[in-house]
Structures are given as structure tokens and as C-alpha cells.
Tab-separated table of C-alpha atoms in Angstrom:
chain	number	residue	atom	x	y	z
A	1	MET	CA	-17.135	12.840	-60.708
A	2	ASP	CA	-14.774	14.235	-58.103
A	3	TYR	CA	-11.820	11.872	-58.190
A	4	GLU	CA	-9.958	13.779	-55.500
A	5	LYS	CA	-12.511	12.782	-52.833
A	6	ARG	CA	-12.344	9.127	-53.701
A	7	LYS	CA	-10.423	7.012	-51.142
A	8	PRO	CA	-7.751	4.678	-52.430
A	9	ARG	CA	-8.834	1.074	-52.747
A	10	LEU	CA	-6.825	-2.104	-52.938
A	11	ASN	CA	-8.366	-5.042	-54.802
A	12	GLY	CA	-11.773	-3.449	-54.491
A	13	LYS	CA	-11.466	-3.024	-50.665
A	14	GLN	CA	-10.859	0.088	-48.676
A	15	THR	CA	-7.402	0.362	-47.128
A	16	ARG	CA	-7.219	0.354	-43.321
A	17	ASN	CA	-4.954	2.389	-41.125
A	18	PRO	CA	-2.337	0.379	-39.125
A	19	PRO	CA	-3.252	-0.242	-35.462
A	20	ASN	CA	-2.111	2.297	-32.934
A	21	LEU	CA	0.854	0.751	-31.130
A	22	GLU	CA	0.418	2.995	-28.100
A	23	VAL	CA	-3.027	1.520	-27.443
A	24	LEU	CA	-1.546	-1.986	-27.475
A	25	ILE	CA	1.637	-1.267	-25.510
A	26	LEU	CA	0.124	0.944	-22.792
A	27	PRO	CA	-1.814	-1.857	-21.024
A	28	PHE	CA	1.350	-3.987	-21.082
A	29	TYR	CA	3.372	-1.267	-19.387
A	30	GLN	CA	0.614	-0.743	-16.822
A	31	LEU	CA	0.601	-4.458	-16.068
A	32	CYS	CA	4.380	-4.521	-15.674
A	33	ASP	CA	4.260	-1.481	-13.396
A	34	LEU	CA	1.585	-3.115	-11.236
A	35	TRP	CA	3.625	-6.326	-11.025
A	36	TYR	CA	6.743	-4.360	-10.055
A	37	ARG	CA	4.916	-2.390	-7.346
A	38	LYS	CA	3.363	-5.546	-5.879
A	39	ASN	CA	6.670	-7.418	-5.749
A	40	ALA	CA	8.478	-4.383	-4.332
A	41	TYR	CA	5.883	-4.068	-1.571
A	42	LEU	CA	6.032	-7.790	-0.728
A	43	PHE	CA	9.839	-7.743	-0.700
A	44	ILE	CA	9.896	-4.808	1.732
A	45	TYR	CA	7.267	-6.458	3.935
A	46	TYR	CA	9.143	-9.778	4.063
A	47	LEU	CA	12.417	-7.943	4.689
A	48	ILE	CA	10.966	-6.028	7.640
A	49	GLN	CA	9.554	-9.205	9.150
A	50	PHE	CA	12.821	-11.048	8.621
A	51	CYS	CA	14.800	-8.266	10.312
A	52	GLY	CA	12.379	-8.172	13.245
A	53	HIS	CA	12.436	-11.922	13.881
A	54	SER	CA	16.186	-12.128	13.301
A	55	TRP	CA	16.724	-9.412	15.901
A	56	ILE	CA	14.539	-11.281	18.387
A	57	PHE	CA	16.314	-14.597	17.824
A	58	THR	CA	19.786	-13.012	17.986
A	59	ASN	CA	18.871	-11.124	21.153
A	60	MET	CA	17.590	-14.292	22.813
A	61	THR	CA	20.710	-16.239	21.817
A	62	VAL	CA	23.123	-13.592	23.094
A	63	ARG	CA	21.208	-13.204	26.345
A	64	PHE	CA	21.173	-16.963	26.922
A	65	PHE	CA	24.944	-17.314	26.463
A	66	SER	CA	25.512	-14.252	28.635
A	67	PHE	CA	23.110	-14.911	31.530
A	68	GLY	CA	22.187	-18.571	31.176
A	69	LYS	CA	18.812	-19.757	32.467
A	70	ASP	CA	18.174	-16.387	34.121
A	71	SER	CA	17.642	-14.871	30.688
A	72	MET	CA	14.681	-17.188	30.049
A	73	VAL	CA	12.706	-15.717	32.924
A	74	ASP	CA	12.707	-12.144	31.619
A	75	THR	CA	12.444	-13.008	27.905
A	76	PHE	CA	9.092	-11.295	27.572
A	77	TYR	CA	10.309	-8.115	29.263
A	78	ALA	CA	13.319	-7.906	26.953
A	79	ILE	CA	11.751	-8.665	23.567
A	80	GLY	CA	8.002	-8.797	24.169
A	81	LEU	CA	7.360	-5.421	22.560
A	82	VAL	CA	9.125	-6.320	19.302
A	83	MET	CA	7.412	-9.704	19.233
A	84	ARG	CA	3.986	-8.120	19.645
A	85	LEU	CA	4.806	-5.626	16.904
A	86	CYS	CA	5.886	-8.363	14.461
A	87	GLN	CA	2.826	-10.500	15.171
A	88	SER	CA	0.496	-7.518	14.807
A	89	VAL	CA	2.016	-6.586	11.441
A	90	SER	CA	1.674	-10.203	10.288
A	91	LEU	CA	-2.113	-9.734	10.238
A	92	LEU	CA	-1.530	-7.895	6.956
A	93	GLU	CA	-0.930	-11.301	5.404
A	94	LEU	CA	-4.648	-12.028	5.650
A	95	LEU	CA	-5.290	-8.891	3.617
A	96	HIS	CA	-2.600	-9.925	1.131
A	97	ILE	CA	-4.314	-13.256	0.529
A	98	TYR	CA	-7.779	-11.720	0.371
A	99	VAL	CA	-6.907	-9.146	-2.309
A	100	GLY	CA	-4.740	-11.612	-4.247
A	101	ILE	CA	-1.322	-10.077	-3.626
A	102	GLU	CA	-0.086	-13.255	-1.965
A	103	SER	CA	-0.980	-16.698	-3.272
A	104	ASN	CA	-1.994	-18.773	-0.276
A	105	HIS	CA	-5.073	-20.254	1.343
A	106	LEU	CA	-6.861	-17.899	3.709
A	107	LEU	CA	-8.241	-20.299	6.334
A	108	PRO	CA	-4.994	-22.134	7.256
A	109	ARG	CA	-3.103	-18.857	7.526
A	110	PHE	CA	-5.941	-17.384	9.580
A	111	LEU	CA	-5.733	-20.312	12.025
A	112	GLN	CA	-1.967	-19.946	12.388
A	113	LEU	CA	-2.140	-16.205	13.029
A	114	THR	CA	-5.046	-16.381	15.468
A	115	GLU	CA	-3.212	-19.032	17.475
A	116	ARG	CA	-0.302	-16.687	18.036
A	117	ILE	CA	-2.410	-13.574	18.603
A	118	ILE	CA	-4.554	-15.290	21.242
A	119	ILE	CA	-1.594	-16.848	23.051
A	120	LEU	CA	0.579	-13.723	22.913
A	121	PHE	CA	-1.958	-10.976	23.639
A	122	VAL	CA	-4.708	-12.746	25.585
A	123	VAL	CA	-2.831	-15.395	27.580
A	124	ILE	CA	0.694	-14.035	28.071
A	125	THR	CA	0.395	-10.231	27.926
A	126	SER	CA	-2.654	-10.074	30.209
A	127	GLN	CA	-1.060	-12.180	32.972
A	128	GLU	CA	2.203	-10.873	34.380
A	129	GLU	CA	2.772	-14.118	36.263
A	130	VAL	CA	2.785	-16.094	32.998
A	131	GLN	CA	5.318	-13.765	31.368
A	132	GLY	CA	8.123	-15.152	33.542
A	133	LYS	CA	7.480	-18.810	32.682
A	134	TYR	CA	10.008	-20.829	30.711
A	135	VAL	CA	7.318	-21.764	28.185
A	136	VAL	CA	7.286	-18.174	26.904
A	137	CYS	CA	10.956	-18.407	25.941
A	138	VAL	CA	10.385	-21.790	24.279
A	139	LEU	CA	7.444	-20.415	22.290
A	140	PHE	CA	9.408	-17.407	21.098
A	141	ILE	CA	12.272	-19.637	19.943
A	142	PHE	CA	9.936	-21.885	17.944
A	143	TRP	CA	8.016	-18.983	16.394
A	144	ASN	CA	11.158	-17.145	15.351
A	145	LEU	CA	12.848	-20.217	13.889
A	146	LEU	CA	9.860	-20.842	11.639
A	147	ASP	CA	9.428	-17.206	10.658
A	148	MET	CA	13.071	-16.517	9.875
A	149	VAL	CA	13.177	-19.393	7.399
A	150	ARG	CA	9.724	-18.666	5.968
A	151	TYR	CA	10.307	-14.959	5.403
A	152	THR	CA	13.756	-15.573	3.908
A	153	TYR	CA	12.287	-18.037	1.422
A	154	SER	CA	9.370	-15.730	0.567
A	155	MET	CA	11.610	-12.671	0.219
A	156	LEU	CA	13.943	-14.390	-2.238
A	157	SER	CA	11.072	-15.974	-4.159
A	158	VAL	CA	9.610	-12.535	-4.859
A	159	ILE	CA	12.756	-11.466	-6.709
A	160	GLY	CA	13.082	-14.780	-8.517
A	161	ILE	CA	15.896	-16.312	-6.457
A	162	SER	CA	15.525	-19.931	-5.451
A	163	TYR	CA	17.841	-22.263	-3.549
A	164	ALA	CA	17.029	-25.952	-3.304
A	165	VAL	CA	18.285	-26.219	0.276
A	166	LEU	CA	16.282	-23.203	1.433
A	167	THR	CA	13.164	-24.451	-0.346
A	168	TRP	CA	13.495	-27.852	1.289
A	169	LEU	CA	14.155	-26.286	4.688
A	170	SER	CA	11.157	-23.929	4.485
A	171	GLN	CA	8.883	-26.841	3.559
A	172	THR	CA	10.320	-29.278	6.119
A	173	LEU	CA	11.295	-27.369	9.254
A	174	TRP	CA	7.668	-26.875	10.304
A	175	MET	CA	7.032	-30.631	10.430
A	176	PRO	CA	8.716	-31.185	13.826
A	177	ILE	CA	8.448	-27.624	15.134
A	178	TYR	CA	4.791	-26.772	14.459
A	179	PRO	CA	3.412	-29.610	16.665
A	180	LEU	CA	5.864	-28.560	19.374
A	181	CYS	CA	4.550	-24.991	19.038
A	182	VAL	CA	0.993	-26.179	19.586
A	183	LEU	CA	2.036	-28.241	22.616
A	184	ALA	CA	3.860	-25.222	24.072
A	185	GLU	CA	0.825	-23.008	23.406
A	186	ALA	CA	-1.427	-25.551	25.136
A	187	PHE	CA	0.957	-25.690	28.096
A	188	ALA	CA	0.961	-21.888	28.314
A	189	ILE	CA	-2.850	-21.918	28.466
A	190	TYR	CA	-2.748	-24.626	31.141
A	191	GLN	CA	-0.313	-22.613	33.262
A	192	SER	CA	-2.413	-19.459	32.903
A	193	LEU	CA	-5.707	-21.025	34.046
A	194	PRO	CA	-5.085	-20.592	37.820
A	195	TYR	CA	-4.340	-16.886	37.332
A	196	PHE	CA	-7.447	-16.310	35.218
A	197	GLU	CA	-9.482	-18.109	37.882
A	198	SER	CA	-8.053	-16.123	40.796
A	199	PHE	CA	-7.971	-12.685	39.173
A	200	GLY	CA	-11.127	-13.026	37.098
A	201	THR	CA	-9.513	-11.492	34.010
A	202	TYR	CA	-11.939	-11.215	31.078
A	203	SER	CA	-14.698	-12.871	33.123
A	204	THR	CA	-17.786	-10.674	32.934
A	205	LYS	CA	-21.392	-10.729	34.095
A	206	LEU	CA	-24.146	-10.323	31.525
A	207	PRO	CA	-27.798	-9.327	31.933
A	208	PHE	CA	-30.428	-11.918	32.891
A	209	ASP	CA	-28.107	-13.651	35.379
A	210	LEU	CA	-25.695	-14.729	32.668
A	211	SER	CA	-21.933	-14.568	32.891
A	212	ILE	CA	-18.805	-15.428	30.937
A	213	TYR	CA	-16.266	-17.404	32.935
A	214	PHE	CA	-13.118	-16.978	30.872
A	215	PRO	CA	-11.265	-20.100	32.112
A	216	TYR	CA	-14.055	-22.168	30.534
A	217	VAL	CA	-13.528	-20.280	27.277
A	218	LEU	CA	-9.813	-21.122	27.409
A	219	LYS	CA	-10.550	-24.798	28.054
A	220	ILE	CA	-12.832	-24.901	25.014
A	221	TYR	CA	-10.179	-23.147	22.934
A	222	LEU	CA	-7.619	-25.656	24.203
A	223	MET	CA	-9.563	-28.460	22.525
A	224	MET	CA	-10.071	-26.425	19.366
A	225	LEU	CA	-6.328	-25.769	19.243
A	226	PHE	CA	-5.553	-29.410	18.458
A	227	ILE	CA	-8.381	-29.630	15.911
A	228	GLY	CA	-6.940	-26.585	14.146
A	229	MET	CA	-3.469	-28.135	14.314
A	230	TYR	CA	-4.684	-31.218	12.421
A	231	PHE	CA	-6.285	-29.080	9.710
A	232	THR	CA	-3.263	-26.784	9.370
A	233	TYR	CA	-0.797	-29.689	9.402
A	234	SER	CA	-2.731	-31.448	6.625
A	235	HIS	CA	-2.744	-28.289	4.517
A	236	LEU	CA	0.980	-27.621	5.039
A	237	TYR	CA	1.848	-31.203	4.160
A	238	SER	CA	-0.215	-31.017	0.974
A	239	GLU	CA	1.515	-27.746	0.087
A	240	ARG	CA	4.908	-29.308	0.767
A	241	ARG	CA	4.085	-32.249	-1.488
A	242	ASP	CA	3.105	-29.916	-4.325
A	243	ILE	CA	6.195	-27.720	-4.006
A	244	LEU	CA	8.804	-30.419	-3.534
A	245	GLY	CA	7.100	-32.943	-5.789
A	246	ILE	CA	7.207	-35.642	-3.142
A	247	PHE	CA	4.741	-38.376	-4.060
A	248	PRO	CA	4.543	-41.961	-2.892
A	249	ILE	CA	6.672	-44.189	-5.119
A	250	LYS	CA	4.992	-47.314	-6.326
A	251	LYS	CA	7.108	-50.365	-6.839
A	252	LYS	CA	7.105	-51.833	-10.303
A	253	LYS	CA	5.647	-55.296	-10.713
A	254	MET	CA	8.191	-57.916	-11.684
């Protein structure tokens, strides 16, 4: 027999080679690298949004203390471009939720974003007469207050920093402001209806004697706006309860 070709045995069993550590460690490093890239991207995105909304809010504040009520009339002309840019970029958040980068519910966020996009681009931008209304300034103030707090909280959460006051503020500030936002959006639609009726913006004629009268579309959307507010408010309150741990306290029986 050729003893040199025999493999060493231990207790009658063939010895096994130790597992390759590179095969085990490599997926871990890939996972860490993916986590780092995702958090770095989200941090940069939140930082850009925070800077944009902070600039808008600071600009509006300085203009108001410098020019008084006159600054409210030309708010859209002064900061409308930056506001439209920030709201357009915020549509990326739907993609973030869809692919799993951001943990949130898609439908409530979709309702919030579409509200702003419709009011900003369809109602305000398309009608120059509406751009000089006071309601535009009020809307911009509400939107930027909410977004500055929200993006600050999200930006710090990505890097693992948490402050109790900021967490409470981000989960509480929307409670009075979000309904006021919806009321201001509804008032902006109401003020724009005469201009859509007189100018015929977005109203088109279709074949077979059919037509789309856009003021009717806005009136239907006006009703849907409050239905969406109820759904979004319920979701945000449920999210607030989960994050802050606020549950109804039952009294103990004596």
C-alpha cells in the first residue's frame, strides 16, 4: 500500500480545512459599505433641503422686517424659484420610500407632496394674479417651518444623533400647522377660481363635443383636499404615538 497518498484521519474521520475567512467577511464589508453609502446620500439630501428651506425662511424674515407688509406681496417673485426647486427635488422622497432607502409609508407622503406640487405649480405659478396674494406668503411660511424642523431631525437621525426636544418638536409642530396649511391651500384655490374662469387656463375641448372645464376640476380637488388631510393627519398622529410612546393612560381601579 502507498502510505504517502493516504490522507490523515482523526478518530476515523477525515480532517477538514478551516473555513475561508475572506468568504465570510467579504459580505459583511459589502453590507457596511452599502449602509455607509445610503446614509451618506440621505444626509447630503437632507442637508441640501435644509439649506434651501432655511434660506427661504431667512429671506422672508429679513424682507418682512425691512419692508413690512409690502414684502408679502412680492414673496413669490423673490423666492418662488428656490421654492419650486426644493419642492421638485422633494419628489425624490417617493423614490426613496419605494426602493427602501427611507423607511416611511408611500401613500401619506405622496398625498403631502402632491398637495404642494398642485398648489405651487398649477394654482400659483400659472396665475400671475394669485402670486401677489397674501396667502402665498402664509403658505410659504408654514411649509418652510415644517420642512426645516423635519429635515433637521431626519439629517441628525441618519448619523445617529438624537435630541429629545427636537424629536418632540418634529412630531408635534405639524399638529397645529398642517391643518392651517390645508386651509391656506384651500383658500388659494378659492382665490384662483375667478382667474381660471376668466382666462380659461387648462380648460380644453375634447372630441365628440366634450370639454374639460378646469374650475370644476379644482372644485372637486378642493373637496378631496380635506379628505386627504384626514387620512394624512391620522397617519401622522399614529406615527407620533409610536415614536414618542404616547398612549392613553388608564386609571388604576381602587
